[in-house]
C-alpha cells in the first residue's frame, strides 16, 4: 500500500437472464469455449470504478467461463487481478486499521437497463487459507449503491455494487524492524555518560554515530509509506528517539565545557549541598591527592593527617607548642581548578534522567496507541 492502493486476485462471477438464449437441449446447460462465440453473446458492461490496473489471466487458456442454461440464464466468470485505489489514514501507523473498497458498476447502461444485485446467500467467498502480508482481515461487507450524474452529456442513474474490507495492520514486523533497533540505539547513546568528560573522540563518535544510524533507519521507514503531510505514530516515536540521542550529544558538549572551564572567584562551590551518593568523587582529584601524599615527607604527612582530623582547628607545633594558624580549612564542595566536579555531576544526573524520561514516554506511548487502534477497529466495523 505504498501508493495508496492494494492488489486483489478475484473470480468475478456474474449471472443474468437472456430470453434469446433459451433452448430445449437435453443437457441442462452447455459451456461455450469458442472465443469468437463469446463475443457474440451480450454481457454486462461491468467496470471497476476505483481500478488503477487490471489483468485478465490467460494461462494456459483464457480464464473465462460462459455457461448457458435452458431457461436463458447465463453465468459468466473471469479471473482478474486488480490494483485498486484505497485512501489510507495513517495517523496511527503502524497501529492503524484501514477500510478498502471494491466498487463496480455499469459503464454505459442506466439503471433501467442493468441493475446490479449481490447474491443473497454468499455475496463474497473468501478462501480460508488466505494470508495478507502485514495485515489481518478483520471484516468484510457488501451493499448496493447508485451513481447519479446531474451534469454533462451522460446524465442519469447507474447501478453499482460495493464490497468493503476492514484490515488491521500487524505490529510484529515493525516491532522487530523499527522499535527494538531504535530502543537499542537510544540505550547505546547513554553509554557516553560513563565516559570521562574529556574523552572527546569517544563521546563525539558515539553520539554522531547513533544519531546518523537513527536518521538512516527513519528514512527507510518513510520510504515504505506514501508522502503524507500529517504526523504519524511512528513519527512521534522516531522523533522522541532522535531527541534522546541528540540530547545525549548536547549533554556531552555541556559537560566537556564545564570540565575545561577555569574556576575563578566562583560562588558556585559550597552554595548548594549535593548528597555524596550523587556527587561521587572525581578520579582526577583522587589521583592528585594520592600523588601529594606519596611525595610528602613524614612531617608534612603528619600535618595533613592532623588537619584532616581537626578540621578548621590548627595543629600544635612540637617546638613551641603554640597553635599555628594558616590555610588549614577544608575545600568547599565542588571547589577546584576547573568545574570538573560539576561536569561529573551532570553525567551522573544524566545516567538517571535520560532513562527515566524514555521509560515514562514508553508508558504513555504504548497504551495510548494500542487503545486507539482497538477503538478504530470497532469504528471501522460499523462504518459503511
CSV table of C-alpha atoms in Angstrom, one decimal, residues 30-362:
chain,number,residue,atom,x,y,z
A,30,UNK,CA,-23.8,-26.1,-22.1
A,31,UNK,CA,-20.5,-24.3,-21.8
A,32,UNK,CA,-19.2,-22.0,-24.6
A,33,UNK,CA,-15.5,-22.4,-25.2
A,34,UNK,CA,-15.1,-20.6,-28.6
A,35,UNK,CA,-13.7,-17.0,-28.0
A,36,UNK,CA,-15.4,-15.8,-31.2
A,37,UNK,CA,-18.8,-17.0,-29.9
A,38,UNK,CA,-18.1,-15.3,-26.6
A,39,UNK,CA,-18.1,-12.0,-28.4
A,40,UNK,CA,-21.5,-12.6,-30.0
A,41,UNK,CA,-23.2,-13.0,-26.6
A,42,UNK,CA,-24.4,-10.0,-24.8
A,43,UNK,CA,-22.6,-9.3,-21.5
A,44,UNK,CA,-23.0,-6.5,-18.9
A,45,UNK,CA,-20.6,-3.6,-19.4
A,46,UNK,CA,-19.2,-4.0,-15.9
A,47,UNK,CA,-16.2,-1.9,-14.9
A,48,UNK,CA,-14.4,-1.1,-11.6
A,49,UNK,CA,-14.7,2.5,-10.5
A,50,UNK,CA,-11.5,2.6,-8.4
A,51,UNK,CA,-9.3,0.4,-10.5
A,52,UNK,CA,-5.7,1.5,-11.5
A,53,UNK,CA,-4.6,-1.5,-13.3
A,54,UNK,CA,-6.2,-4.8,-14.3
A,55,UNK,CA,-5.1,-8.0,-15.8
A,56,UNK,CA,-7.2,-11.0,-17.1
A,57,UNK,CA,-5.3,-14.3,-16.8
A,58,UNK,CA,-4.8,-16.3,-19.9
A,59,UNK,CA,-2.5,-19.2,-18.9
A,60,UNK,CA,-2.8,-21.8,-20.3
A,61,UNK,CA,-6.1,-20.7,-21.8
A,62,UNK,CA,-8.1,-17.5,-21.1
A,63,UNK,CA,-9.5,-17.9,-17.6
A,64,UNK,CA,-13.1,-17.3,-18.6
A,65,UNK,CA,-16.3,-19.3,-18.3
A,66,UNK,CA,-19.5,-18.8,-20.1
A,67,UNK,CA,-22.4,-21.2,-19.3
A,68,UNK,CA,-25.9,-21.0,-20.8
A,69,UNK,CA,-28.9,-22.7,-19.1
A,70,UNK,CA,-32.1,-23.9,-20.8
A,71,UNK,CA,-34.2,-21.1,-19.3
A,72,UNK,CA,-31.9,-18.5,-20.7
A,73,UNK,CA,-29.8,-17.9,-17.5
A,74,UNK,CA,-26.2,-17.1,-18.3
A,75,UNK,CA,-23.2,-17.4,-15.9
A,76,UNK,CA,-20.1,-15.6,-16.8
A,77,UNK,CA,-16.9,-16.0,-14.7
A,78,UNK,CA,-13.5,-14.4,-15.3
A,79,UNK,CA,-10.3,-14.4,-13.2
A,80,UNK,CA,-8.8,-11.0,-12.9
A,81,UNK,CA,-6.0,-9.3,-10.9
A,82,UNK,CA,-6.8,-5.7,-9.9
A,83,UNK,CA,-4.8,-2.9,-8.4
A,84,UNK,CA,-7.4,-0.7,-6.7
A,85,UNK,CA,-7.1,2.7,-5.1
A,86,UNK,CA,-7.6,2.9,-1.3
A,87,UNK,CA,-7.4,6.0,0.7
A,88,UNK,CA,-5.2,5.3,3.7
A,89,UNK,CA,-5.5,7.2,7.0
A,90,UNK,CA,-2.0,6.8,8.6
A,91,UNK,CA,-2.3,8.9,11.7
A,92,UNK,CA,-1.9,5.7,13.9
A,93,UNK,CA,0.6,4.0,11.7
A,94,UNK,CA,1.8,1.3,12.5
A,95,UNK,CA,-1.2,0.8,14.8
A,96,UNK,CA,-3.7,1.7,12.1
A,97,UNK,CA,-6.6,-0.1,10.6
A,98,UNK,CA,-7.8,0.6,7.1
A,99,UNK,CA,-11.0,0.1,5.1
A,100,UNK,CA,-10.6,-0.5,1.4
A,101,UNK,CA,-13.3,-0.8,-1.2
A,102,UNK,CA,-14.1,-2.6,-4.5
A,103,UNK,CA,-16.6,-0.6,-6.5
A,104,UNK,CA,-18.1,-1.9,-9.7
A,105,UNK,CA,-21.0,-0.6,-11.8
A,106,UNK,CA,-22.3,-0.3,-15.4
A,107,UNK,CA,-20.2,1.9,-17.7
A,108,UNK,CA,-22.9,3.0,-20.1
A,109,UNK,CA,-26.2,1.3,-19.3
A,110,UNK,CA,-28.5,3.2,-16.9
A,111,UNK,CA,-30.3,1.5,-14.0
A,112,UNK,CA,-33.4,0.9,-16.2
A,113,UNK,CA,-31.3,-1.4,-18.4
A,114,UNK,CA,-28.8,-3.0,-16.0
A,115,UNK,CA,-29.4,-3.3,-12.2
A,116,UNK,CA,-26.7,-5.0,-10.1
A,117,UNK,CA,-27.5,-7.1,-7.0
A,118,UNK,CA,-25.4,-9.2,-4.8
A,119,UNK,CA,-26.1,-12.9,-4.4
A,120,UNK,CA,-28.3,-13.4,-1.4
A,121,UNK,CA,-26.6,-16.4,0.1
A,122,UNK,CA,-22.9,-15.7,-0.3
A,123,UNK,CA,-22.1,-12.4,-2.0
A,124,UNK,CA,-18.3,-12.8,-1.3
A,125,UNK,CA,-16.5,-16.1,-0.9
A,126,UNK,CA,-13.0,-15.7,0.7
A,127,UNK,CA,-10.6,-18.6,0.8
A,128,UNK,CA,-10.0,-19.9,4.3
A,129,UNK,CA,-6.2,-20.1,3.9
A,130,UNK,CA,-5.8,-16.5,2.6
A,131,UNK,CA,-2.8,-14.6,4.0
A,132,UNK,CA,-2.3,-10.9,3.6
A,133,UNK,CA,1.2,-9.5,4.1
A,134,UNK,CA,1.3,-7.1,7.1
A,135,UNK,CA,-2.5,-7.1,7.6
A,136,UNK,CA,-5.2,-9.2,9.2
A,137,UNK,CA,-8.6,-9.3,7.5
A,138,UNK,CA,-11.0,-8.3,10.3
A,139,UNK,CA,-14.3,-8.0,8.5
A,140,UNK,CA,-16.0,-7.5,5.1
A,141,UNK,CA,-19.4,-6.3,4.0
A,142,UNK,CA,-21.3,-5.7,0.8
A,143,UNK,CA,-24.0,-3.2,-0.3
A,144,UNK,CA,-25.5,-1.7,-3.4
A,145,UNK,CA,-25.1,1.9,-4.5
A,146,UNK,CA,-26.4,4.1,-7.3
A,147,UNK,CA,-24.3,6.7,-9.0
A,148,UNK,CA,-26.3,9.7,-10.3
A,149,UNK,CA,-24.9,12.2,-12.9
A,150,UNK,CA,-26.7,15.5,-13.0
A,151,UNK,CA,-24.4,17.5,-15.3
A,152,UNK,CA,-22.7,16.8,-18.6
A,153,UNK,CA,-23.6,14.6,-21.5
A,154,UNK,CA,-24.3,11.4,-19.6
A,155,UNK,CA,-27.0,12.5,-17.2
A,156,UNK,CA,-28.7,9.6,-15.5
A,157,UNK,CA,-28.5,7.0,-12.7
A,158,UNK,CA,-26.3,3.9,-12.8
A,159,UNK,CA,-26.4,0.9,-10.7
A,160,UNK,CA,-23.4,-0.4,-8.8
A,161,UNK,CA,-22.1,-2.7,-6.1
A,162,UNK,CA,-19.5,-2.1,-3.3
A,163,UNK,CA,-17.5,-4.5,-1.2
A,164,UNK,CA,-15.5,-3.3,1.7
A,165,UNK,CA,-12.7,-4.9,3.6
A,166,UNK,CA,-11.5,-3.9,7.1
A,167,UNK,CA,-7.8,-4.6,7.6
A,168,UNK,CA,-5.8,-4.3,10.7
A,169,UNK,CA,-2.0,-3.8,10.4
A,170,UNK,CA,0.2,-6.4,12.1
A,171,UNK,CA,2.6,-4.9,14.6
A,172,UNK,CA,5.2,-7.8,14.8
A,173,UNK,CA,7.2,-6.6,11.7
A,174,UNK,CA,7.5,-3.0,12.9
A,175,UNK,CA,8.4,-4.0,16.5
A,176,UNK,CA,11.3,-6.2,15.2
A,177,UNK,CA,12.4,-3.9,12.4
A,178,UNK,CA,11.8,-0.4,13.9
A,179,UNK,CA,11.0,-0.3,17.6
A,180,UNK,CA,13.6,-2.7,19.0
A,181,UNK,CA,16.5,-1.3,16.9
A,182,UNK,CA,15.7,2.3,17.9
A,183,UNK,CA,15.4,1.4,21.6
A,184,UNK,CA,18.9,-0.2,21.3
A,185,UNK,CA,20.3,2.9,19.6
A,186,UNK,CA,18.9,5.2,22.3
A,187,UNK,CA,20.4,2.9,25.0
A,188,UNK,CA,23.8,2.9,23.3
A,189,UNK,CA,23.8,6.7,23.3
A,190,UNK,CA,23.6,6.6,27.1
A,191,UNK,CA,27.0,4.8,27.3
A,192,UNK,CA,28.7,8.2,26.9
A,193,UNK,CA,27.5,9.2,30.4
A,194,UNK,CA,30.0,6.7,31.8
A,195,UNK,CA,32.9,8.1,29.8
A,196,UNK,CA,35.2,10.9,31.0
A,197,UNK,CA,34.0,14.4,30.0
A,198,UNK,CA,37.4,15.0,28.4
A,199,UNK,CA,37.1,11.8,26.2
A,200,UNK,CA,36.2,13.9,23.2
A,201,UNK,CA,36.9,11.5,20.4
A,202,UNK,CA,35.0,8.6,22.0
A,203,UNK,CA,31.9,10.6,23.1
A,204,UNK,CA,31.6,12.5,19.9
A,205,UNK,CA,31.9,9.4,17.8
A,206,UNK,CA,29.3,7.6,19.8
A,207,UNK,CA,26.9,10.5,19.7
A,208,UNK,CA,27.2,11.2,16.0
A,209,UNK,CA,27.1,7.5,15.0
A,210,UNK,CA,23.9,6.8,16.9
A,211,UNK,CA,22.3,10.0,15.5
A,212,UNK,CA,23.2,9.1,11.9
A,213,UNK,CA,22.1,5.5,12.4
A,214,UNK,CA,18.7,6.6,13.7
A,215,UNK,CA,18.3,9.1,10.8
A,216,UNK,CA,19.0,6.3,8.3
A,217,UNK,CA,16.5,4.0,9.9
A,218,UNK,CA,13.8,6.6,10.0
A,219,UNK,CA,14.4,7.4,6.3
A,220,UNK,CA,13.9,3.7,5.5
A,221,UNK,CA,10.6,3.7,7.3
A,222,UNK,CA,9.4,6.8,5.4
A,223,UNK,CA,10.3,5.2,2.0
A,224,UNK,CA,7.6,2.4,2.6
A,225,UNK,CA,4.9,5.0,3.1
A,226,UNK,CA,3.0,7.4,0.9
A,227,UNK,CA,4.1,11.0,1.3
A,228,UNK,CA,1.5,12.5,3.7
A,229,UNK,CA,1.8,15.8,5.5
A,230,UNK,CA,0.4,14.9,8.9
A,231,UNK,CA,2.3,13.3,11.8
A,232,UNK,CA,2.0,9.6,12.3
A,233,UNK,CA,2.5,7.5,15.4
A,234,UNK,CA,5.9,6.2,14.1
A,235,UNK,CA,7.0,9.8,13.6
A,236,UNK,CA,6.3,10.5,17.2
A,237,UNK,CA,8.4,7.5,18.3
A,238,UNK,CA,11.3,8.3,15.9
A,239,UNK,CA,11.2,11.9,16.8
A,240,UNK,CA,11.4,11.1,20.6
A,241,UNK,CA,14.3,8.8,19.9
A,242,UNK,CA,16.1,11.5,18.0
A,243,UNK,CA,15.6,13.9,20.8
A,244,UNK,CA,17.1,11.5,23.3
A,245,UNK,CA,20.2,10.8,21.1
A,246,UNK,CA,20.6,14.5,20.3
A,247,UNK,CA,20.1,15.4,23.9
A,248,UNK,CA,22.9,13.0,24.9
A,249,UNK,CA,25.2,14.7,22.4
A,250,UNK,CA,24.3,18.2,23.8
A,251,UNK,CA,24.9,16.9,27.3
A,252,UNK,CA,28.4,15.9,26.4
A,253,UNK,CA,29.1,19.3,25.0
A,254,UNK,CA,27.9,20.9,28.2
A,255,UNK,CA,29.9,18.5,30.4
A,256,UNK,CA,33.1,19.0,28.4
A,257,UNK,CA,32.7,22.8,28.7
A,258,UNK,CA,32.4,22.6,32.5
A,259,UNK,CA,35.4,20.2,32.7
A,260,UNK,CA,37.7,22.6,30.9
A,261,UNK,CA,36.4,25.9,32.2
A,262,UNK,CA,38.7,27.5,34.8
A,263,UNK,CA,37.2,28.3,38.1
A,264,UNK,CA,38.0,31.9,39.1
A,265,UNK,CA,36.2,33.5,42.1
A,266,UNK,CA,33.2,31.3,41.6
A,267,UNK,CA,30.3,31.5,44.1
A,268,UNK,CA,29.0,28.1,43.0
A,269,UNK,CA,31.1,25.8,45.3
A,270,UNK,CA,29.5,25.3,48.6
A,271,UNK,CA,26.3,27.2,47.6
A,272,UNK,CA,24.3,24.1,47.0
A,273,UNK,CA,24.8,20.9,49.0
A,274,UNK,CA,24.9,17.8,46.9
A,275,UNK,CA,24.5,14.4,48.6
A,276,UNK,CA,27.6,12.3,48.5
A,277,UNK,CA,25.8,9.4,46.7
A,278,UNK,CA,25.1,11.7,43.8
A,279,UNK,CA,28.2,13.9,43.9
A,280,UNK,CA,30.6,11.0,44.0
A,281,UNK,CA,34.3,11.7,43.8
A,282,UNK,CA,36.5,12.9,41.0
A,283,UNK,CA,39.0,10.2,40.0
A,284,UNK,CA,41.3,13.0,38.8
A,285,UNK,CA,41.1,14.7,42.2
A,286,UNK,CA,41.7,11.4,44.0
A,287,UNK,CA,44.8,10.7,41.9
A,288,UNK,CA,46.2,14.1,42.7
A,289,UNK,CA,45.7,13.7,46.4
A,290,UNK,CA,47.3,10.3,46.4
A,291,UNK,CA,50.3,11.7,44.5
A,292,UNK,CA,50.7,14.5,47.0
A,293,UNK,CA,50.7,12.1,49.9
A,294,UNK,CA,53.3,9.9,48.2
A,295,UNK,CA,55.6,12.9,47.6
A,296,UNK,CA,55.2,14.4,51.1
A,297,UNK,CA,57.7,13.9,53.9
A,298,UNK,CA,56.9,12.5,57.4
A,299,UNK,CA,56.4,15.9,58.9
A,300,UNK,CA,54.2,17.1,56.1
A,301,UNK,CA,52.2,13.9,56.1
A,302,UNK,CA,51.7,14.3,59.9
A,303,UNK,CA,50.4,17.8,59.3
A,304,UNK,CA,47.9,16.7,56.6
A,305,UNK,CA,46.6,13.9,58.9
A,306,UNK,CA,46.2,16.3,61.8
A,307,UNK,CA,44.3,18.9,59.7
A,308,UNK,CA,42.0,16.2,58.4
A,309,UNK,CA,41.2,15.1,61.9
A,310,UNK,CA,40.7,18.6,63.5
A,311,UNK,CA,39.1,20.3,60.6
A,312,UNK,CA,39.5,24.1,60.8
A,313,UNK,CA,41.5,24.0,64.1
A,314,UNK,CA,45.2,24.5,63.8
A,315,UNK,CA,47.7,21.8,64.9
A,316,UNK,CA,50.3,22.1,67.7
A,317,UNK,CA,53.9,22.8,66.8
A,318,UNK,CA,56.3,20.4,68.5
A,319,UNK,CA,58.9,23.1,69.2
A,320,UNK,CA,56.7,25.8,70.6
A,321,UNK,CA,53.5,24.1,71.4
A,322,UNK,CA,51.6,27.1,70.0
A,323,UNK,CA,48.8,26.6,67.6
A,324,UNK,CA,49.7,27.6,64.1
A,325,UNK,CA,47.2,29.3,62.0
A,326,UNK,CA,47.3,29.1,58.3
A,327,UNK,CA,45.4,27.8,55.2
A,328,UNK,CA,44.2,24.7,57.0
A,329,UNK,CA,40.5,24.9,56.1
A,330,UNK,CA,38.8,22.2,54.1
A,331,UNK,CA,37.9,22.7,50.5
A,332,UNK,CA,34.3,23.6,49.8
A,333,UNK,CA,32.2,21.1,47.8
A,334,UNK,CA,32.9,21.5,44.1
A,335,UNK,CA,35.9,23.7,44.5
A,336,UNK,CA,38.9,23.1,42.2
A,337,UNK,CA,40.9,24.4,39.3
A,338,UNK,CA,38.0,23.7,36.9
A,339,UNK,CA,34.3,22.8,37.1
A,340,UNK,CA,35.2,19.1,36.7
A,341,UNK,CA,33.1,18.3,39.8
A,342,UNK,CA,30.0,19.7,38.2
A,343,UNK,CA,30.8,18.1,34.8
A,344,UNK,CA,30.8,14.7,36.6
A,345,UNK,CA,27.7,15.6,38.4
A,346,UNK,CA,25.9,16.4,35.1
A,347,UNK,CA,26.9,13.0,33.8
A,348,UNK,CA,25.6,11.2,37.0
A,349,UNK,CA,22.3,13.0,36.8
A,350,UNK,CA,22.0,12.2,33.1
A,351,UNK,CA,22.5,8.5,33.9
A,352,UNK,CA,19.2,8.6,35.8
A,353,UNK,CA,17.4,11.3,34.0
A,354,UNK,CA,17.6,10.1,30.4
A,355,UNK,CA,16.4,6.5,31.1
A,356,UNK,CA,13.6,7.8,33.3
A,357,UNK,CA,12.3,10.2,30.6
A,358,UNK,CA,12.4,7.4,28.0
A,359,UNK,CA,10.6,4.9,30.3
A,360,UNK,CA,7.9,7.4,31.1
A,361,UNK,CA,7.5,8.1,27.4
A,362,UNK,CA,7.1,4.4,26.7
